[in-house]
DNA sequence: AATGAATGAGTATTCATTCAT
DNA sequence: TATGAATGAATACTCATTCAT
């Protein structure tokens, strides 16, 4: 019975979270009333407050979810890619972009609403975002140590990658003219890894550096 | 007399704009009331509505100002740098970062409030942002044509640079631990141009590629 | 079995009543949620509604309890005091004050919440309050008829006594600086009976009219 | 112009205060919405918040007004009555009762809402209430010193008088059956002063001690 | 008998905007 | 021009009450 109840509660939580993410992602958190979220989720306003103490906490939960998903998918991709730092970094970046793509609107929400979240919420968000960088930083360092990458500032390099992943959400209105997700990832990979890999090893990764997937409209070059 | 009146109006406008930017930049546009702006600017609420039709327009004016400044400083820097595409691009990126730094809070505001601005405001903002890319795209194209740069997608490459300039505002809480503006610019220049310049020409730009200014704390590698 | 069940129900009722009185007495009825009462009483919200139809009824029950206790203790004290009207009145007043003291917070609640109780509740409360006066009015009348008391309006005189008993709860924040319950009762008795007893009979009640118990701080004179 | 504006503001304040007192006095503060007060006062909700920061402050203002009026009328009456402590006390009590009568509903409000007012509000209210006692305490002390009054605890005696004045509001539902204000005052005066004046001086104040105004219905004995 | 999840009506408060002066 | 008093729509949040289990 306890399990049944917990399961029910979990279901409700997800219901609300999904509804809120859908609505807030498009219009921004302020523009969406709790009533609207309740309606969309098919529950009552009161119940939302049972599960999330207030609107801020709900927004926080949505944004945390994105970072949580990143925190799952990126390390997994890096590990799956094996020892090669180039392949690992490429896989990690791809996974990051794909996860952002899945939560495109929620990812934008993070930038819109962070100030609203209060000091605690902001700290948590920052802490989690920095945490998502870890596996990528590791890959960059490995690459540098292995002589595969130019000796750049590993953390800065990684944050650049993270920004480019976020950019897929933030500047989607621009990129979608020329790229779909696949094209975006391959082109960015070519640009960034192309610059990062030391010249003498570039020939080893032809697939990464010559994006086969052409931009889907007229686009680049 | 007409001139005096216009000058007066202009002064008021700037007063209000500065006050609004200061307040909204820190707390977000929603958190700042028109009354608060009026108080900060030393004028009455009614007068703000004389100069800016409504709050949205005021926010728009603030964000447009940033892009206007970029639209001034970046081409100027590119032109000043002369024919060399590498130097031109570096100068343009530096100018972009410096301008963002001058309006750090307002730059963040752009990301926070764009959805609030209504379709018209958003379009204008997007149009202007794309316009700011033009001189940089030109430099990248020149570099590629001159055989100085790897043949990457010029527009994507440029937007990456723009994102990194914005990142100085967006992720300032993170970067300020390790970099001041100067260090940020030189390190990013090293990373990006280092990747972009074809290997055989890299030796020509030692100053750009070995950032002399070390990160101001321990910093990465 | 029926008895056991009834006893259980009775226990629950008292549990809830005590919890509600404790909570509401301090913070007022509105400030206390049914959930809080349920928690304090160690039962579920639903169960409270089984025993008391709604919140109003619960408040009514608390306030009625005070008057019920008064209705028990005062006549008993009056009767116990015997034929002497002076002693009877003094004993009745003392009992009234002592009962109020036992329910100090609940007594205040009566004044706070009576308007909330709806017409029916208010009527019942008024009816009961008037009823508590009866034995005291009787004592006053007896005293007047016996030539012990000045010929005052008996009902008004009695209500004054009742007010002074309530005042121990209502103005406790003030009186507690100078009096404990004992001192309060003896001083008030001295003032009121001292005025009420006809001059020529005062000498017969030295103990009542010279309060031995001094105010516990500087007090008197 | 400044005066005109201030006068206008003052008018508004009184408008709102009167409306709120009228409404809250009858139904209690919680039962009255700010909208209802605004409607009754003929102003907008927003304006109420300009003059009174929040609902609590409005309630406080209402209750303070009562005590302010008491603080004006009672000392004036005492002074006007001259040197005779008996007449002074009688005049002060009458003034107190009359002022309470003018604000009967607001006076009840004090008892209902004090807990709601927050620590600060409560303290202020208590401070002011105690202050209203001062002139009466003075009269009692003078009377005792002059050998006119029995040597009772002056402060307790005074608070009894204050309670009886409040009782006219608190128990109006009861007293109105038998008394109008005039009758209430004269009867209470007879009871209290009759008890307080030393026997040998009672004959000097026949008017005070034999209430000519009979209770307006049958009345008690 | 007992639970507590779910409901949704009700309200204080804020603030962009207007307009008489 | 310039003011700021006045407006009133909009919304987060609470909590008494119900009812399926």
Short mmCIF file of N, CA and C in Angstrom, two decimals, chain C residues 24-28 30 105 108 111-116 125-127 129-130 133 141 144-145 150-157 159-160 162-164 166-167 170-171 173-175 177-179 183-184 187-188 190-192 194-199 202 210 215 219-221, chain D residues 24-28 30 105 108 111-116 125-127 129-130 133 141 144-145 150-157 159-160 162-164 166-167 170-171 173-175 177-179 183-184 187-188 190-192 194-199 202 210 215 219-221:
data_model
loop_
_atom_site.label_atom_id
_atom_site.label_comp_id
_atom_site.label_asym_id
_atom_site.label_seq_id
_atom_site.Cartn_x
_atom_site.Cartn_y
_atom_site.Cartn_z
N UNK C 24 -5.53 26.99 19.57
CA UNK C 24 -6.33 28.17 19.27
C UNK C 24 -6.23 29.22 20.37
N UNK C 25 -6.11 28.75 21.57
CA UNK C 25 -6.02 29.68 22.68
C UNK C 25 -4.86 30.64 22.51
N UNK C 26 -3.77 30.12 22.03
CA UNK C 26 -2.60 30.97 21.89
C UNK C 26 -2.65 31.85 20.65
N UNK C 27 -3.06 31.25 19.53
CA UNK C 27 -2.91 31.97 18.27
C UNK C 27 -4.22 32.45 17.66
N UNK C 28 -5.32 32.08 18.26
CA UNK C 28 -6.60 32.43 17.66
C UNK C 28 -7.06 31.33 16.72
N UNK C 30 -8.51 31.30 13.76
CA UNK C 30 -8.21 31.40 12.32
C UNK C 30 -6.79 31.00 12.01
N UNK C 105 -6.80 30.78 28.13
CA UNK C 105 -6.74 31.02 26.69
C UNK C 105 -8.09 30.80 26.03
N UNK C 108 -10.40 33.76 26.51
CA UNK C 108 -10.13 34.85 25.57
C UNK C 108 -10.73 34.52 24.20
N UNK C 111 -14.16 35.75 23.37
CA UNK C 111 -14.30 37.13 22.91
C UNK C 111 -13.84 37.30 21.47
N UNK C 112 -12.80 36.54 21.12
CA UNK C 112 -12.27 36.66 19.77
C UNK C 112 -13.20 36.11 18.71
N UNK C 113 -13.78 34.97 18.99
CA UNK C 113 -14.40 34.20 17.93
C UNK C 113 -15.92 34.24 17.91
N UNK C 114 -16.51 34.92 18.88
CA UNK C 114 -17.95 34.80 18.96
C UNK C 114 -18.63 35.20 17.65
N UNK C 115 -18.16 36.26 17.02
CA UNK C 115 -18.79 36.70 15.77
C UNK C 115 -18.70 35.64 14.67
N UNK C 116 -17.65 34.85 14.74
CA UNK C 116 -17.43 33.83 13.72
C UNK C 116 -18.41 32.67 13.84
N UNK C 125 -24.05 30.65 23.16
CA UNK C 125 -23.02 31.16 24.05
C UNK C 125 -23.61 32.20 25.01
N UNK C 126 -24.41 33.11 24.46
CA UNK C 126 -25.01 34.15 25.29
C UNK C 126 -25.93 33.54 26.34
N UNK C 127 -26.73 32.61 25.89
CA UNK C 127 -27.66 31.95 26.80
C UNK C 127 -26.89 31.32 27.97
N UNK C 129 -23.87 32.03 28.99
CA UNK C 129 -23.18 33.00 29.83
C UNK C 129 -24.16 33.62 30.84
N UNK C 130 -25.34 33.96 30.34
CA UNK C 130 -26.35 34.52 31.23
C UNK C 130 -26.71 33.51 32.33
N UNK C 133 -24.69 33.42 35.41
CA UNK C 133 -24.86 34.51 36.36
C UNK C 133 -25.86 34.19 37.45
N UNK C 141 -29.14 39.15 45.49
CA UNK C 141 -30.51 39.44 45.92
C UNK C 141 -30.71 39.07 47.39
N UNK C 144 -29.15 41.67 49.50
CA UNK C 144 -29.93 42.91 49.58
C UNK C 144 -31.15 42.71 50.47
N UNK C 145 -31.85 41.60 50.25
CA UNK C 145 -33.04 41.33 51.05
C UNK C 145 -32.71 41.23 52.54
N UNK C 150 -26.01 47.01 49.92
CA UNK C 150 -26.67 48.21 49.43
C UNK C 150 -27.67 47.80 48.34
N UNK C 151 -28.72 48.58 48.20
CA UNK C 151 -29.75 48.21 47.22
C UNK C 151 -29.34 48.63 45.81
N UNK C 152 -28.51 47.80 45.18
CA UNK C 152 -28.07 48.09 43.81
C UNK C 152 -28.86 47.22 42.84
N UNK C 153 -28.66 47.50 41.57
CA UNK C 153 -29.25 46.66 40.54
C UNK C 153 -28.51 45.32 40.58
N UNK C 154 -29.21 44.27 40.96
CA UNK C 154 -28.55 42.99 41.23
C UNK C 154 -27.90 42.41 39.98
N UNK C 155 -28.60 42.52 38.88
CA UNK C 155 -28.05 41.92 37.66
C UNK C 155 -26.83 42.68 37.15
N UNK C 156 -26.91 43.98 37.23
CA UNK C 156 -25.76 44.77 36.81
C UNK C 156 -24.56 44.49 37.71
N UNK C 157 -24.82 44.48 38.98
CA UNK C 157 -23.77 44.17 39.96
C UNK C 157 -23.11 42.84 39.61
N UNK C 159 -23.11 41.23 36.73
CA UNK C 159 -22.35 41.22 35.48
C UNK C 159 -21.01 41.91 35.67
N UNK C 160 -20.98 42.89 36.55
CA UNK C 160 -19.68 43.50 36.86
C UNK C 160 -18.72 42.46 37.42
N UNK C 162 -18.83 39.27 36.90
CA UNK C 162 -18.46 38.37 35.80
C UNK C 162 -17.38 39.01 34.93
N UNK C 163 -17.56 40.28 34.63
CA UNK C 163 -16.56 40.98 33.82
C UNK C 163 -15.20 40.97 34.50
N UNK C 164 -15.19 41.15 35.79
CA UNK C 164 -13.91 41.16 36.51
C UNK C 164 -13.26 39.78 36.50
N UNK C 166 -13.70 37.63 33.98
CA UNK C 166 -13.18 37.53 32.61
C UNK C 166 -11.92 38.38 32.45
N UNK C 167 -11.91 39.51 33.11
CA UNK C 167 -10.78 40.41 32.98
C UNK C 167 -9.46 39.74 33.36
N UNK C 170 -8.71 38.34 30.08
CA UNK C 170 -8.58 39.34 29.01
C UNK C 170 -7.40 40.27 29.21
N UNK C 171 -7.17 40.65 30.45
CA UNK C 171 -6.10 41.61 30.73
C UNK C 171 -4.98 40.97 31.53
N UNK C 173 -2.14 40.07 30.68
CA UNK C 173 -0.84 40.70 30.38
C UNK C 173 -0.59 41.89 31.30
N UNK C 174 -1.67 42.50 31.77
CA UNK C 174 -1.50 43.65 32.66
C UNK C 174 -1.46 43.22 34.12
N UNK C 175 -2.42 42.41 34.50
CA UNK C 175 -2.54 42.06 35.92
C UNK C 175 -1.38 41.21 36.41
N UNK C 177 1.58 41.50 36.10
CA UNK C 177 2.69 42.28 36.64
C UNK C 177 2.58 42.42 38.16
N UNK C 178 1.33 42.54 38.64
CA UNK C 178 1.15 42.88 40.05
C UNK C 178 0.48 41.78 40.88
N UNK C 179 -0.24 40.90 40.21
CA UNK C 179 -1.02 39.94 40.98
C UNK C 179 -0.84 38.52 40.49
N UNK C 183 -4.04 36.81 44.74
CA UNK C 183 -4.02 38.23 45.05
C UNK C 183 -5.11 38.96 44.27
N UNK C 184 -5.27 38.55 43.01
CA UNK C 184 -6.30 39.19 42.19
C UNK C 184 -7.67 39.00 42.81
N UNK C 187 -8.04 40.96 46.22
CA UNK C 187 -8.14 42.40 46.03
C UNK C 187 -9.46 42.80 45.41
N UNK C 188 -9.86 42.08 44.40
CA UNK C 188 -11.13 42.41 43.77
C UNK C 188 -12.28 42.21 44.76
N UNK C 190 -12.17 42.52 47.93
CA UNK C 190 -12.14 43.65 48.87
C UNK C 190 -12.80 44.87 48.25
N UNK C 191 -12.42 45.15 47.00
CA UNK C 191 -12.99 46.33 46.35
C UNK C 191 -14.49 46.21 46.18
N UNK C 192 -14.91 45.09 45.63
CA UNK C 192 -16.32 44.97 45.26
C UNK C 192 -17.21 44.74 46.48
N UNK C 194 -16.42 45.28 49.56
CA UNK C 194 -16.25 46.47 50.40
C UNK C 194 -17.24 47.55 50.02
N UNK C 195 -17.50 47.67 48.76
CA UNK C 195 -18.45 48.68 48.32
C UNK C 195 -19.88 48.23 48.48
N UNK C 196 -20.06 46.93 48.40
CA UNK C 196 -21.43 46.42 48.36
C UNK C 196 -22.06 46.26 49.75
N UNK C 197 -21.26 45.80 50.68
CA UNK C 197 -21.78 45.58 52.02
C UNK C 197 -22.15 46.92 52.66
N UNK C 198 -23.27 46.95 53.31
CA UNK C 198 -23.65 48.20 53.96
C UNK C 198 -22.65 48.51 55.07
N UNK C 199 -22.33 49.79 55.28
CA UNK C 199 -21.25 50.19 56.21
C UNK C 199 -21.35 49.52 57.57
N UNK C 202 -19.89 46.00 57.74
CA UNK C 202 -18.56 45.69 57.22
C UNK C 202 -17.64 45.05 58.24
N UNK C 210 -9.92 43.16 54.10
CA UNK C 210 -8.51 43.56 54.20
C UNK C 210 -7.67 42.48 53.52
N UNK C 215 -0.09 42.26 46.85
CA UNK C 215 0.32 42.12 45.46
C UNK C 215 1.77 41.64 45.42
N UNK C 219 2.95 46.99 43.71
CA UNK C 219 1.48 47.01 43.79
C UNK C 219 0.91 48.17 44.55
N UNK C 220 -0.12 47.88 45.25
CA UNK C 220 -1.17 48.61 45.94
C UNK C 220 -1.00 50.08 46.24
N UNK C 221 -1.95 50.53 46.93
CA UNK C 221 -2.08 51.91 47.33
C UNK C 221 -2.01 52.87 46.17
N UNK D 24 -15.79 46.21 9.53
CA UNK D 24 -15.11 45.26 10.39
C UNK D 24 -15.76 45.19 11.77
N UNK D 25 -16.25 46.33 12.21
CA UNK D 25 -16.88 46.35 13.52
C UNK D 25 -18.01 45.34 13.61
N UNK D 26 -18.77 45.25 12.54
CA UNK D 26 -19.92 44.34 12.59
C UNK D 26 -19.54 42.89 12.38
N UNK D 27 -18.63 42.66 11.41
CA UNK D 27 -18.43 41.27 11.02
C UNK D 27 -17.06 40.71 11.41
N UNK D 28 -16.22 41.56 11.96
CA UNK D 28 -14.87 41.09 12.25
C UNK D 28 -13.96 41.34 11.08
N UNK D 30 -11.51 39.65 9.65
CA UNK D 30 -11.26 38.58 8.68
C UNK D 30 -12.40 38.43 7.70
N UNK D 105 -18.44 49.35 17.93
CA UNK D 105 -17.98 48.21 17.14
C UNK D 105 -16.45 48.15 17.10
N UNK D 108 -14.99 46.64 20.23
CA UNK D 108 -15.05 45.18 20.25
C UNK D 108 -13.93 44.60 19.39
N UNK D 111 -10.67 43.68 20.99
CA UNK D 111 -10.60 42.40 21.67
C UNK D 111 -10.50 41.24 20.68
N UNK D 112 -11.18 41.39 19.55
CA UNK D 112 -11.18 40.31 18.56
C UNK D 112 -9.84 40.17 17.86
N UNK D 113 -9.24 41.30 17.51
CA UNK D 113 -8.15 41.23 16.55
C UNK D 113 -6.77 41.43 17.14
N UNK D 114 -6.68 41.69 18.42
CA UNK D 114 -5.37 42.06 18.94
C UNK D 114 -4.31 41.00 18.61
N UNK D 115 -4.64 39.73 18.74
CA UNK D 115 -3.66 38.68 18.45
C UNK D 115 -3.17 38.73 17.01
N UNK D 116 -4.03 39.20 16.13
CA UNK D 116 -3.69 39.25 14.71
C UNK D 116 -2.69 40.36 14.41
N UNK D 125 -0.85 48.88 21.29
CA UNK D 125 -2.20 48.91 21.82
C UNK D 125 -2.20 48.89 23.35
N UNK D 126 -1.38 48.00 23.89
CA UNK D 126 -1.32 47.87 25.35
C UNK D 126 -0.80 49.16 25.98
N UNK D 127 0.24 49.68 25.37
CA UNK D 127 0.83 50.91 25.88
C UNK D 127 -0.22 52.02 25.92
N UNK D 129 -3.48 51.70 25.91
CA UNK D 129 -4.57 51.42 26.84
C UNK D 129 -4.17 51.79 28.26
N UNK D 130 -2.96 51.40 28.62
CA UNK D 130 -2.49 51.73 29.96
C UNK D 130 -2.43 53.25 30.14
N UNK D 133 -5.47 55.07 31.28
CA UNK D 133 -5.85 54.91 32.69
C UNK D 133 -5.32 56.04 33.56
N UNK D 141 -6.36 58.28 43.30
CA UNK D 141 -5.33 58.57 44.31
C UNK D 141 -5.67 59.84 45.10
N UNK D 144 -8.36 59.09 47.57
CA UNK D 144 -7.87 58.35 48.74
C UNK D 144 -7.11 59.29 49.67
N UNK D 145 -6.22 60.07 49.07
CA UNK D 145 -5.41 60.99 49.86
C UNK D 145 -6.29 62.00 50.61
N UNK D 150 -12.18 54.92 50.10
CA UNK D 150 -11.57 53.82 50.83
C UNK D 150 -10.18 53.55 50.26
N UNK D 151 -9.29 53.10 51.09
CA UNK D 151 -7.92 52.88 50.64
C UNK D 151 -7.78 51.59 49.84
N UNK D 152 -8.18 51.65 48.58
CA UNK D 152 -8.06 50.46 47.73
C UNK D 152 -6.82 50.58 46.84
N UNK D 153 -6.52 49.50 46.14
CA UNK D 153 -5.45 49.52 45.14
C UNK D 153 -5.94 50.41 44.00
N UNK D 154 -5.29 51.54 43.83
CA UNK D 154 -5.79 52.55 42.87
C UNK D 154 -5.78 52.04 41.44
N UNK D 155 -4.74 51.33 41.09
CA UNK D 155 -4.65 50.88 39.70
C UNK D 155 -5.67 49.80 39.39
N UNK D 156 -5.84 48.91 40.34
CA UNK D 156 -6.83 47.85 40.13
C UNK D 156 -8.23 48.45 40.04
N UNK D 157 -8.49 49.35 40.96
CA UNK D 157 -9.78 50.04 40.97
C UNK D 157 -10.04 50.69 39.60
N UNK D 159 -8.66 49.96 36.69
CA UNK D 159 -8.85 49.01 35.59
C UNK D 159 -10.25 48.41 35.64
N UNK D 160 -10.78 48.29 36.83
CA UNK D 160 -12.17 47.82 36.95
C UNK D 160 -13.09 48.80 36.23
N UNK D 162 -12.29 50.82 33.82
CA UNK D 162 -12.04 50.69 32.38
C UNK D 162 -12.77 49.48 31.83
N UNK D 163 -12.69 48.37 32.55
CA UNK D 163 -13.39 47.16 32.10
C UNK D 163 -14.89 47.39 31.98
N UNK D 164 -15.42 48.12 32.92
CA UNK D 164 -16.87 48.37 32.88
C UNK D 164 -17.23 49.28 31.71
N UNK D 166 -15.51 49.27 28.87
CA UNK D 166 -15.43 48.35 27.73
C UNK D 166 -16.63 47.43 27.68
N UNK D 167 -17.09 47.05 28.85
CA UNK D 167 -18.21 46.10 28.90
C UNK D 167 -19.44 46.64 28.19
N UNK D 170 -18.64 45.39 24.87
CA UNK D 170 -18.49 43.94 24.79
C UNK D 170 -19.80 43.20 25.07
N UNK D 171 -20.54 43.71 26.02
CA UNK D 171 -21.78 43.02 26.41
C UNK D 171 -23.01 43.84 26.08
N UNK D 173 -25.09 43.51 23.79
CA UNK D 173 -26.23 42.64 23.52
C UNK D 173 -27.02 42.34 24.80
N UNK D 174 -26.32 42.35 25.91
CA UNK D 174 -27.00 42.07 27.18
C UNK D 174 -27.55 43.35 27.82
N UNK D 175 -26.68 44.33 27.89
CA UNK D 175 -27.08 45.54 28.62
C UNK D 175 -28.19 46.31 27.92
N UNK D 177 -30.76 45.45 26.77
CA UNK D 177 -32.11 45.06 27.17
C UNK D 177 -32.62 45.96 28.29
N UNK D 178 -31.71 46.38 29.17
CA UNK D 178 -32.15 47.10 30.37
C UNK D 178 -31.70 48.56 30.43
N UNK D 179 -30.67 48.88 29.67
CA UNK D 179 -30.11 50.22 29.85
C UNK D 179 -29.87 50.92 28.53
N UNK D 183 -28.37 55.44 31.36
CA UNK D 183 -28.72 54.59 32.51
C UNK D 183 -27.54 53.71 32.92
N UNK D 184 -26.85 53.21 31.91
CA UNK D 184 -25.69 52.36 32.20
C UNK D 184 -24.67 53.13 33.02
N UNK D 187 -26.00 54.02 36.63
CA UNK D 187 -26.07 52.85 37.51
C UNK D 187 -24.68 52.35 37.89
N UNK D 188 -23.80 52.28 36.90
CA UNK D 188 -22.45 51.83 37.23
C UNK D 188 -21.77 52.81 38.18
N UNK D 190 -23.22 54.67 40.37
CA UNK D 190 -23.77 54.44 41.70
C UNK D 190 -23.13 53.24 42.38
N UNK D 191 -23.00 52.17 41.61
CA UNK D 191 -22.43 50.95 42.19
C UNK D 191 -20.98 51.18 42.61
N UNK D 192 -20.19 51.71 41.67
CA UNK D 192 -18.76 51.77 41.91
C UNK D 192 -18.40 52.88 42.90
N UNK D 194 -20.45 54.38 44.87
CA UNK D 194 -21.10 54.04 46.14
C UNK D 194 -20.22 53.15 46.99
N UNK D 195 -19.52 52.27 46.38
CA UNK D 195 -18.64 51.39 47.13
C UNK D 195 -17.34 52.06 47.52
N UNK D 196 -16.94 52.99 46.69
CA UNK D 196 -15.61 53.56 46.87
C UNK D 196 -15.58 54.70 47.90
N UNK D 197 -16.60 55.53 47.89
CA UNK D 197 -16.63 56.66 48.81
C UNK D 197 -16.76 56.16 50.25
N UNK D 198 -16.02 56.75 51.12
CA UNK D 198 -16.13 56.32 52.52
C UNK D 198 -17.54 56.66 53.02
N UNK D 199 -18.11 55.78 53.87
CA UNK D 199 -19.51 55.94 54.29
C UNK D 199 -19.86 57.34 54.75
N UNK D 202 -20.70 59.78 51.94
CA UNK D 202 -21.63 59.45 50.87
C UNK D 202 -22.78 60.44 50.74
N UNK D 210 -27.85 57.87 43.82
CA UNK D 210 -29.23 57.41 43.59
C UNK D 210 -29.56 57.67 42.13
N UNK D 215 -33.76 52.26 34.65
CA UNK D 215 -33.55 51.38 33.49
C UNK D 215 -34.75 51.52 32.56
N UNK D 219 -36.10 46.21 34.08
CA UNK D 219 -34.84 46.33 34.83
C UNK D 219 -34.82 45.52 36.09
N UNK D 220 -33.68 45.36 36.65
CA UNK D 220 -33.49 44.51 37.85
C UNK D 220 -33.89 45.29 39.09
N UNK D 221 -34.68 44.79 39.85
CA UNK D 221 -35.02 45.27 41.18
C UNK D 221 -34.95 46.77 41.33
#
